Amino acid sequence: MLANDQLSITHDAPIPTWFHVGGRADRFCTPTSLDDLKRCLEVDPRLRVLGDGANLLVDDDGVSELVVSLKSPAFQQVDIDEKSGRVLAGAGADFPKLIHETVRRGLAGLEGLIGIPASVGGAAIMNAGGAFGQFADSVAKVHVIDRNGKPAVRDRASIPFEYRRSGLSHLIVTAVEFKLTPADPGPLRERLKECMAYKKNSQPMADNSAGCCFKNPTLAAPLRLAGLDEFSKGARVSAGLLIDKAGCKGLRVGGAEVSQRHGNFLTTSPGAKARDVIELMKLVQQRVLEFAGVKLEPEVVIWSRNK
Ligand code: EPU
């Protein structure tokens, strides 16, 4: 048994998220070592791990479970081997910074994922991605511990990655090993700039949001929308496009609004409540269902008390 007395737990702590809304954590801890993290699991085996808060909505009542942030040096270490292309990054490392660093060091594989705010661990759990690739494409191994504190290293082949899903959310990711490819940094930098420009052009990057709010749905039946070629059954369609065509841009509930720039971004203004975002999500789902017969599933993770 590990002693819990060295853990520094803060009570009634804010949970920083990119939405800038939502409730607090009854208990919050930033473990400074793997042993510390195991102690946290002894305190609360149901603990919740906070990544960068970039894809997270915390309900206004906050949460009762211990919230753990891995933003301590022990979980932010990055080791890059330029020759082999092997990169080991702690779960708390900043993912966009890691992308810039690998590009600078002439390693290809992650550059298409620029513009996705995340911690390495959060990006792994979500299989973060977009039009230019997904996290799983560059993964070699994922280091995890289970809820009993037992460590394991999972090979890429044993991880059931799917669109925006890793199948690892019951575990705690502690580090990720990437397999990147040595390449000329010049073209990689150009690619990075192109991807960033595409996003700046099409997304409200300066506003408070959690990026895309809904997953892009796979169609159960062909879909025809005015002015566009028919989408076939089984195609994955942009949720933003559907929300836009359903006339939802600019819809508001309290301080939450559907972005005029990209329909899948729900933005918040100062004073907004998490409830505003949740109600707006429901309204958007209802309108898209009525308009296109498609049920949108949230991509954003919602934390609620006792749920
Ligand atoms: N479109 C519209 N109106 C809109 C939004 C999009 O007409 O309001 C059209 C676009 O013009 C384009 C098509 O829909 O023809 C696809 O749009 P986009 O390229 O923006 O891609 P997306 O499928 O909407 C995905 C990811 C984004 C990622 C972008 C670019 C999902 C749910 N979304 O969006 O990821 O940034 O590709 O790589 O997979 C995120 O996951 O948080 C996220 C923002």
PDB file of C-alpha atoms in Angstrom, residues 50-243:
ATOM      1  CA  LEU A  50      -8.054  16.261 -17.341  1.00  0.00           C
ATOM      2  CA  GLY A  51      -6.093  16.772 -20.553  1.00  0.00           C
ATOM      3  CA  ASP A  52      -5.875  20.233 -22.061  1.00  0.00           C
ATOM      4  CA  GLY A  53      -9.639  20.749 -21.561  1.00  0.00           C
ATOM      5  CA  ALA A  54      -9.903  21.326 -25.294  1.00  0.00           C
ATOM      6  CA  ASN A  55     -12.678  18.840 -25.983  1.00  0.00           C
ATOM      7  CA  LEU A  56     -14.414  18.955 -22.634  1.00  0.00           C
ATOM      8  CA  LEU A  57     -17.599  20.481 -21.246  1.00  0.00           C
ATOM      9  CA  VAL A  58     -18.023  20.361 -17.470  1.00  0.00           C
ATOM     10  CA  ASP A  59     -21.622  20.731 -16.310  1.00  0.00           C
ATOM     11  CA  ASP A  60     -22.341  23.726 -14.061  1.00  0.00           C
ATOM     12  CA  ASP A  61     -22.547  21.578 -10.886  1.00  0.00           C
ATOM     13  CA  GLY A  62     -18.983  20.357 -11.329  1.00  0.00           C
ATOM     14  CA  VAL A  63     -17.834  16.837 -10.450  1.00  0.00           C
ATOM     15  CA  SER A  64     -17.375  14.830  -7.256  1.00  0.00           C
ATOM     16  CA  GLU A  65     -14.611  12.494  -8.471  1.00  0.00           C
ATOM     17  CA  LEU A  66     -10.960  13.399  -7.973  1.00  0.00           C
ATOM     18  CA  VAL A  67      -9.809  15.327 -11.062  1.00  0.00           C
ATOM     19  CA  VAL A  68      -6.205  14.686 -12.018  1.00  0.00           C
ATOM     20  CA  SER A  69      -4.050  16.861 -14.262  1.00  0.00           C
ATOM     21  CA  LEU A  70      -0.896  15.339 -15.746  1.00  0.00           C
ATOM     22  CA  LYS A  71       0.669  18.746 -16.403  1.00  0.00           C
ATOM     23  CA  SER A  72       3.663  18.124 -14.137  1.00  0.00           C
ATOM     24  CA  PRO A  73       7.214  17.680 -15.482  1.00  0.00           C
ATOM     25  CA  ALA A  74       7.113  13.919 -14.785  1.00  0.00           C
ATOM     26  CA  PHE A  75       4.353  13.492 -17.372  1.00  0.00           C
ATOM     27  CA  GLN A  76       5.493  16.150 -19.844  1.00  0.00           C
ATOM     28  CA  GLN A  77       8.832  14.704 -20.857  1.00  0.00           C
ATOM     29  CA  VAL A  78       9.576  14.320 -24.537  1.00  0.00           C
ATOM     30  CA  ASP A  79      12.365  12.213 -26.002  1.00  0.00           C
ATOM     31  CA  ILE A  80      13.008  12.484 -29.736  1.00  0.00           C
ATOM     32  CA  ASP A  81      15.368  10.217 -31.659  1.00  0.00           C
ATOM     33  CA  GLU A  82      15.837  11.891 -35.035  1.00  0.00           C
ATOM     34  CA  LYS A  83      17.641   8.937 -36.624  1.00  0.00           C
ATOM     35  CA  SER A  84      15.063   6.253 -35.952  1.00  0.00           C
ATOM     36  CA  GLY A  85      12.012   8.531 -35.844  1.00  0.00           C
ATOM     37  CA  ARG A  86      11.026   7.175 -32.438  1.00  0.00           C
ATOM     38  CA  VAL A  87       9.408   9.780 -30.207  1.00  0.00           C
ATOM     39  CA  LEU A  88       8.338   9.148 -26.612  1.00  0.00           C
ATOM     40  CA  ALA A  89       6.052  11.812 -25.147  1.00  0.00           C
ATOM     41  CA  GLY A  90       4.429  11.990 -21.718  1.00  0.00           C
ATOM     42  CA  ALA A  91       0.634  12.117 -21.593  1.00  0.00           C
ATOM     43  CA  GLY A  92       0.720  15.654 -20.178  1.00  0.00           C
ATOM     44  CA  ALA A  93       2.924  17.038 -22.972  1.00  0.00           C
ATOM     45  CA  ASP A  94       1.386  19.725 -25.139  1.00  0.00           C
ATOM     46  CA  PHE A  95       0.472  18.114 -28.481  1.00  0.00           C
ATOM     47  CA  PRO A  96       0.751  21.197 -30.769  1.00  0.00           C
ATOM     48  CA  LYS A  97       4.194  21.979 -29.270  1.00  0.00           C
ATOM     49  CA  LEU A  98       5.257  18.381 -29.900  1.00  0.00           C
ATOM     50  CA  ILE A  99       4.133  18.673 -33.535  1.00  0.00           C
ATOM     51  CA  HIS A 100       6.181  21.852 -34.041  1.00  0.00           C
ATOM     52  CA  GLU A 101       9.208  20.226 -32.437  1.00  0.00           C
ATOM     53  CA  THR A 102       9.032  17.053 -34.557  1.00  0.00           C
ATOM     54  CA  VAL A 103       8.684  19.147 -37.729  1.00  0.00           C
ATOM     55  CA  ARG A 104      11.656  21.306 -36.693  1.00  0.00           C
ATOM     56  CA  ARG A 105      13.712  18.162 -36.148  1.00  0.00           C
ATOM     57  CA  GLY A 106      12.754  16.784 -39.580  1.00  0.00           C
ATOM     58  CA  LEU A 107      10.297  14.063 -38.602  1.00  0.00           C
ATOM     59  CA  ALA A 108       7.181  13.493 -40.692  1.00  0.00           C
ATOM     60  CA  GLY A 109       3.855  12.092 -39.509  1.00  0.00           C
ATOM     61  CA  LEU A 110       2.251  14.561 -37.116  1.00  0.00           C
ATOM     62  CA  GLU A 111       2.256  17.762 -39.213  1.00  0.00           C
ATOM     63  CA  GLY A 112      -1.324  17.277 -40.512  1.00  0.00           C
ATOM     64  CA  LEU A 113      -2.625  17.353 -36.934  1.00  0.00           C
ATOM     65  CA  ILE A 114      -1.548  20.923 -36.260  1.00  0.00           C
ATOM     66  CA  GLY A 115      -4.291  23.196 -34.970  1.00  0.00           C
ATOM     67  CA  ILE A 116      -5.772  20.544 -32.685  1.00  0.00           C
ATOM     68  CA  PRO A 117      -5.347  21.771 -29.124  1.00  0.00           C
ATOM     69  CA  ALA A 118      -4.739  18.773 -26.849  1.00  0.00           C
ATOM     70  CA  SER A 119      -2.452  17.026 -24.433  1.00  0.00           C
ATOM     71  CA  VAL A 120      -0.757  13.935 -25.867  1.00  0.00           C
ATOM     72  CA  GLY A 121      -2.853  11.696 -23.583  1.00  0.00           C
ATOM     73  CA  GLY A 122      -6.121  13.400 -24.523  1.00  0.00           C
ATOM     74  CA  ALA A 123      -5.326  13.188 -28.230  1.00  0.00           C
ATOM     75  CA  ALA A 124      -4.597   9.461 -27.812  1.00  0.00           C
ATOM     76  CA  ILE A 125      -7.829   8.707 -25.950  1.00  0.00           C
ATOM     77  CA  MET A 126      -9.888  10.662 -28.522  1.00  0.00           C
ATOM     78  CA  ASN A 127      -7.882   9.544 -31.565  1.00  0.00           C
ATOM     79  CA  ALA A 128      -7.836  13.239 -32.435  1.00  0.00           C
ATOM     80  CA  GLY A 129      -7.778  14.146 -36.087  1.00  0.00           C
ATOM     81  CA  GLY A 130      -9.329  15.875 -39.030  1.00  0.00           C
ATOM     82  CA  ALA A 131      -9.182  16.050 -42.793  1.00  0.00           C
ATOM     83  CA  PHE A 132      -5.372  15.712 -42.778  1.00  0.00           C
ATOM     84  CA  GLY A 133      -4.938  12.616 -40.668  1.00  0.00           C
ATOM     85  CA  GLN A 134      -5.596  11.055 -37.306  1.00  0.00           C
ATOM     86  CA  PHE A 135      -3.517  10.437 -34.198  1.00  0.00           C
ATOM     87  CA  ALA A 136      -3.576   6.641 -34.614  1.00  0.00           C
ATOM     88  CA  ASP A 137      -1.670   6.867 -37.916  1.00  0.00           C
ATOM     89  CA  SER A 138       1.635   7.662 -36.180  1.00  0.00           C
ATOM     90  CA  VAL A 139       1.319   5.651 -32.968  1.00  0.00           C
ATOM     91  CA  ALA A 140       3.669   2.745 -32.208  1.00  0.00           C
ATOM     92  CA  LYS A 141       2.775   2.069 -28.550  1.00  0.00           C
ATOM     93  CA  VAL A 142       0.677   3.551 -25.778  1.00  0.00           C
ATOM     94  CA  HIS A 143       1.783   3.325 -22.132  1.00  0.00           C
ATOM     95  CA  VAL A 144      -1.143   3.006 -19.737  1.00  0.00           C
ATOM     96  CA  ILE A 145      -2.023   2.103 -16.180  1.00  0.00           C
ATOM     97  CA  ASP A 146      -5.295   0.487 -15.231  1.00  0.00           C
ATOM     98  CA  ARG A 147      -7.571   1.551 -12.377  1.00  0.00           C
ATOM     99  CA  ASN A 148      -5.653  -0.759 -10.016  1.00  0.00           C
ATOM    100  CA  GLY A 149      -2.426   1.084 -10.852  1.00  0.00           C
ATOM    101  CA  LYS A 150      -1.045  -1.779 -12.958  1.00  0.00           C
ATOM    102  CA  PRO A 151       1.125  -0.504 -15.835  1.00  0.00           C
ATOM    103  CA  ALA A 152       1.058  -1.955 -19.366  1.00  0.00           C
ATOM    104  CA  VAL A 153       2.404  -1.070 -22.792  1.00  0.00           C
ATOM    105  CA  ARG A 154      -0.097  -1.540 -25.614  1.00  0.00           C
ATOM    106  CA  ASP A 155       1.093  -2.107 -29.187  1.00  0.00           C
ATOM    107  CA  ARG A 156      -0.648  -0.110 -31.897  1.00  0.00           C
ATOM    108  CA  ALA A 157      -2.102  -3.346 -33.325  1.00  0.00           C
ATOM    109  CA  SER A 158      -3.830  -4.175 -30.030  1.00  0.00           C
ATOM    110  CA  ILE A 159      -5.573  -0.795 -29.761  1.00  0.00           C
ATOM    111  CA  PRO A 160      -9.035  -0.661 -31.364  1.00  0.00           C
ATOM    112  CA  PHE A 161      -8.647   2.837 -32.816  1.00  0.00           C
ATOM    113  CA  GLU A 162     -11.640   4.078 -34.801  1.00  0.00           C
ATOM    114  CA  TYR A 163     -12.853   7.480 -35.921  1.00  0.00           C
ATOM    115  CA  ARG A 164     -12.394   9.703 -32.786  1.00  0.00           C
ATOM    116  CA  ARG A 165     -12.161   6.646 -30.538  1.00  0.00           C
ATOM    117  CA  SER A 166      -9.326   4.580 -29.065  1.00  0.00           C
ATOM    118  CA  GLY A 167     -11.148   2.078 -26.870  1.00  0.00           C
ATOM    119  CA  LEU A 168      -8.708   3.091 -24.090  1.00  0.00           C
ATOM    120  CA  SER A 169     -10.920   5.455 -22.106  1.00  0.00           C
ATOM    121  CA  HIS A 170     -11.234   3.015 -19.161  1.00  0.00           C
ATOM    122  CA  LEU A 171      -7.419   3.218 -18.768  1.00  0.00           C
ATOM    123  CA  ILE A 172      -5.069   6.093 -17.931  1.00  0.00           C
ATOM    124  CA  VAL A 173      -2.583   6.948 -20.656  1.00  0.00           C
ATOM    125  CA  THR A 174       0.806   7.891 -19.186  1.00  0.00           C
ATOM    126  CA  ALA A 175       2.905   8.203 -22.374  1.00  0.00           C
ATOM    127  CA  VAL A 176       2.798   7.601 -26.120  1.00  0.00           C
ATOM    128  CA  GLU A 177       5.485   6.269 -28.435  1.00  0.00           C
ATOM    129  CA  PHE A 178       5.259   7.521 -32.006  1.00  0.00           C
ATOM    130  CA  LYS A 179       6.922   6.088 -35.085  1.00  0.00           C
ATOM    131  CA  LEU A 180       7.736   9.042 -37.344  1.00  0.00           C
ATOM    132  CA  THR A 181       9.680   9.184 -40.597  1.00  0.00           C
ATOM    133  CA  PRO A 182      12.882  11.205 -41.062  1.00  0.00           C
ATOM    134  CA  ALA A 183      12.262  13.817 -43.787  1.00  0.00           C
ATOM    135  CA  ASP A 184      13.403  17.205 -45.079  1.00  0.00           C
ATOM    136  CA  PRO A 185      12.038  19.835 -42.625  1.00  0.00           C
ATOM    137  CA  GLY A 186      11.428  22.431 -45.422  1.00  0.00           C
ATOM    138  CA  PRO A 187       8.409  20.746 -47.055  1.00  0.00           C
ATOM    139  CA  LEU A 188       7.139  19.643 -43.633  1.00  0.00           C
ATOM    140  CA  ARG A 189       7.071  23.276 -42.501  1.00  0.00           C
ATOM    141  CA  GLU A 190       5.161  24.193 -45.665  1.00  0.00           C
ATOM    142  CA  ARG A 191       2.623  21.442 -44.987  1.00  0.00           C
ATOM    143  CA  LEU A 192       2.245  22.687 -41.408  1.00  0.00           C
ATOM    144  CA  LYS A 193       1.536  26.203 -42.691  1.00  0.00           C
ATOM    145  CA  GLU A 194      -1.010  24.944 -45.243  1.00  0.00           C
ATOM    146  CA  CYS A 195      -2.941  22.926 -42.633  1.00  0.00           C
ATOM    147  CA  MET A 196      -2.923  25.853 -40.210  1.00  0.00           C
ATOM    148  CA  ALA A 197      -4.074  28.289 -42.914  1.00  0.00           C
ATOM    149  CA  TYR A 198      -6.941  25.951 -43.875  1.00  0.00           C
ATOM    150  CA  LYS A 199      -8.166  25.903 -40.286  1.00  0.00           C
ATOM    151  CA  LYS A 200      -7.727  29.632 -39.685  1.00  0.00           C
ATOM    152  CA  ASN A 201      -9.756  30.219 -42.807  1.00  0.00           C
ATOM    153  CA  SER A 202     -12.627  27.882 -41.956  1.00  0.00           C
ATOM    154  CA  GLN A 203     -12.759  27.780 -38.137  1.00  0.00           C
ATOM    155  CA  PRO A 204     -13.337  30.373 -35.393  1.00  0.00           C
ATOM    156  CA  MET A 205      -9.988  29.682 -33.767  1.00  0.00           C
ATOM    157  CA  ALA A 206      -9.932  32.791 -31.579  1.00  0.00           C
ATOM    158  CA  ASP A 207     -13.332  32.117 -29.952  1.00  0.00           C
ATOM    159  CA  ASN A 208     -13.986  30.028 -26.843  1.00  0.00           C
ATOM    160  CA  SER A 209     -15.064  26.582 -28.050  1.00  0.00           C
ATOM    161  CA  ALA A 210     -14.176  22.899 -27.876  1.00  0.00           C
ATOM    162  CA  GLY A 211     -13.479  22.641 -31.596  1.00  0.00           C
ATOM    163  CA  CYS A 212     -15.956  20.410 -33.378  1.00  0.00           C
ATOM    164  CA  CYS A 213     -18.857  19.646 -31.073  1.00  0.00           C
ATOM    165  CA  PHE A 214     -20.295  16.657 -32.976  1.00  0.00           C
ATOM    166  CA  LYS A 215     -18.740  13.699 -34.755  1.00  0.00           C
ATOM    167  CA  ASN A 216     -19.089  13.597 -38.518  1.00  0.00           C
ATOM    168  CA  PRO A 217     -21.920  11.069 -38.980  1.00  0.00           C
ATOM    169  CA  THR A 218     -21.856   8.044 -41.278  1.00  0.00           C
ATOM    170  CA  LEU A 219     -24.998   8.032 -43.395  1.00  0.00           C
ATOM    171  CA  ALA A 220     -27.477   5.162 -42.928  1.00  0.00           C
ATOM    172  CA  ALA A 221     -29.199   6.155 -46.199  1.00  0.00           C
ATOM    173  CA  PRO A 222     -28.273   8.282 -49.234  1.00  0.00           C
ATOM    174  CA  LEU A 223     -28.704  12.028 -48.663  1.00  0.00           C
ATOM    175  CA  ARG A 224     -29.432  14.756 -51.174  1.00  0.00           C
ATOM    176  CA  LEU A 225     -28.875  18.390 -50.193  1.00  0.00           C
ATOM    177  CA  ALA A 226     -29.692  21.348 -52.431  1.00  0.00           C
ATOM    178  CA  GLY A 227     -26.732  22.417 -54.579  1.00  0.00           C
ATOM    179  CA  LEU A 228     -24.548  19.397 -53.722  1.00  0.00           C
ATOM    180  CA  ASP A 229     -23.920  15.967 -55.269  1.00  0.00           C
ATOM    181  CA  GLU A 230     -25.807  13.170 -53.527  1.00  0.00           C
ATOM    182  CA  PHE A 231     -23.986  11.640 -50.529  1.00  0.00           C
ATOM    183  CA  SER A 232     -24.119   7.855 -50.732  1.00  0.00           C
ATOM    184  CA  LYS A 233     -25.135   5.464 -47.948  1.00  0.00           C
ATOM    185  CA  GLY A 234     -22.111   4.797 -45.696  1.00  0.00           C
ATOM    186  CA  ALA A 235     -20.423   8.128 -46.540  1.00  0.00           C
ATOM    187  CA  ARG A 236     -19.074  10.221 -43.653  1.00  0.00           C
ATOM    188  CA  VAL A 237     -20.483  13.728 -43.932  1.00  0.00           C
ATOM    189  CA  SER A 238     -19.283  16.907 -42.239  1.00  0.00           C
ATOM    190  CA  ALA A 239     -21.535  17.629 -39.258  1.00  0.00           C
ATOM    191  CA  GLY A 240     -20.648  21.300 -39.802  1.00  0.00           C
ATOM    192  CA  LEU A 241     -22.047  21.153 -43.312  1.00  0.00           C
ATOM    193  CA  LEU A 242     -25.310  19.553 -42.087  1.00  0.00           C
ATOM    194  CA  ILE A 243     -25.664  22.099 -39.274  1.00  0.00           C
TER     195      ILE A 243
END
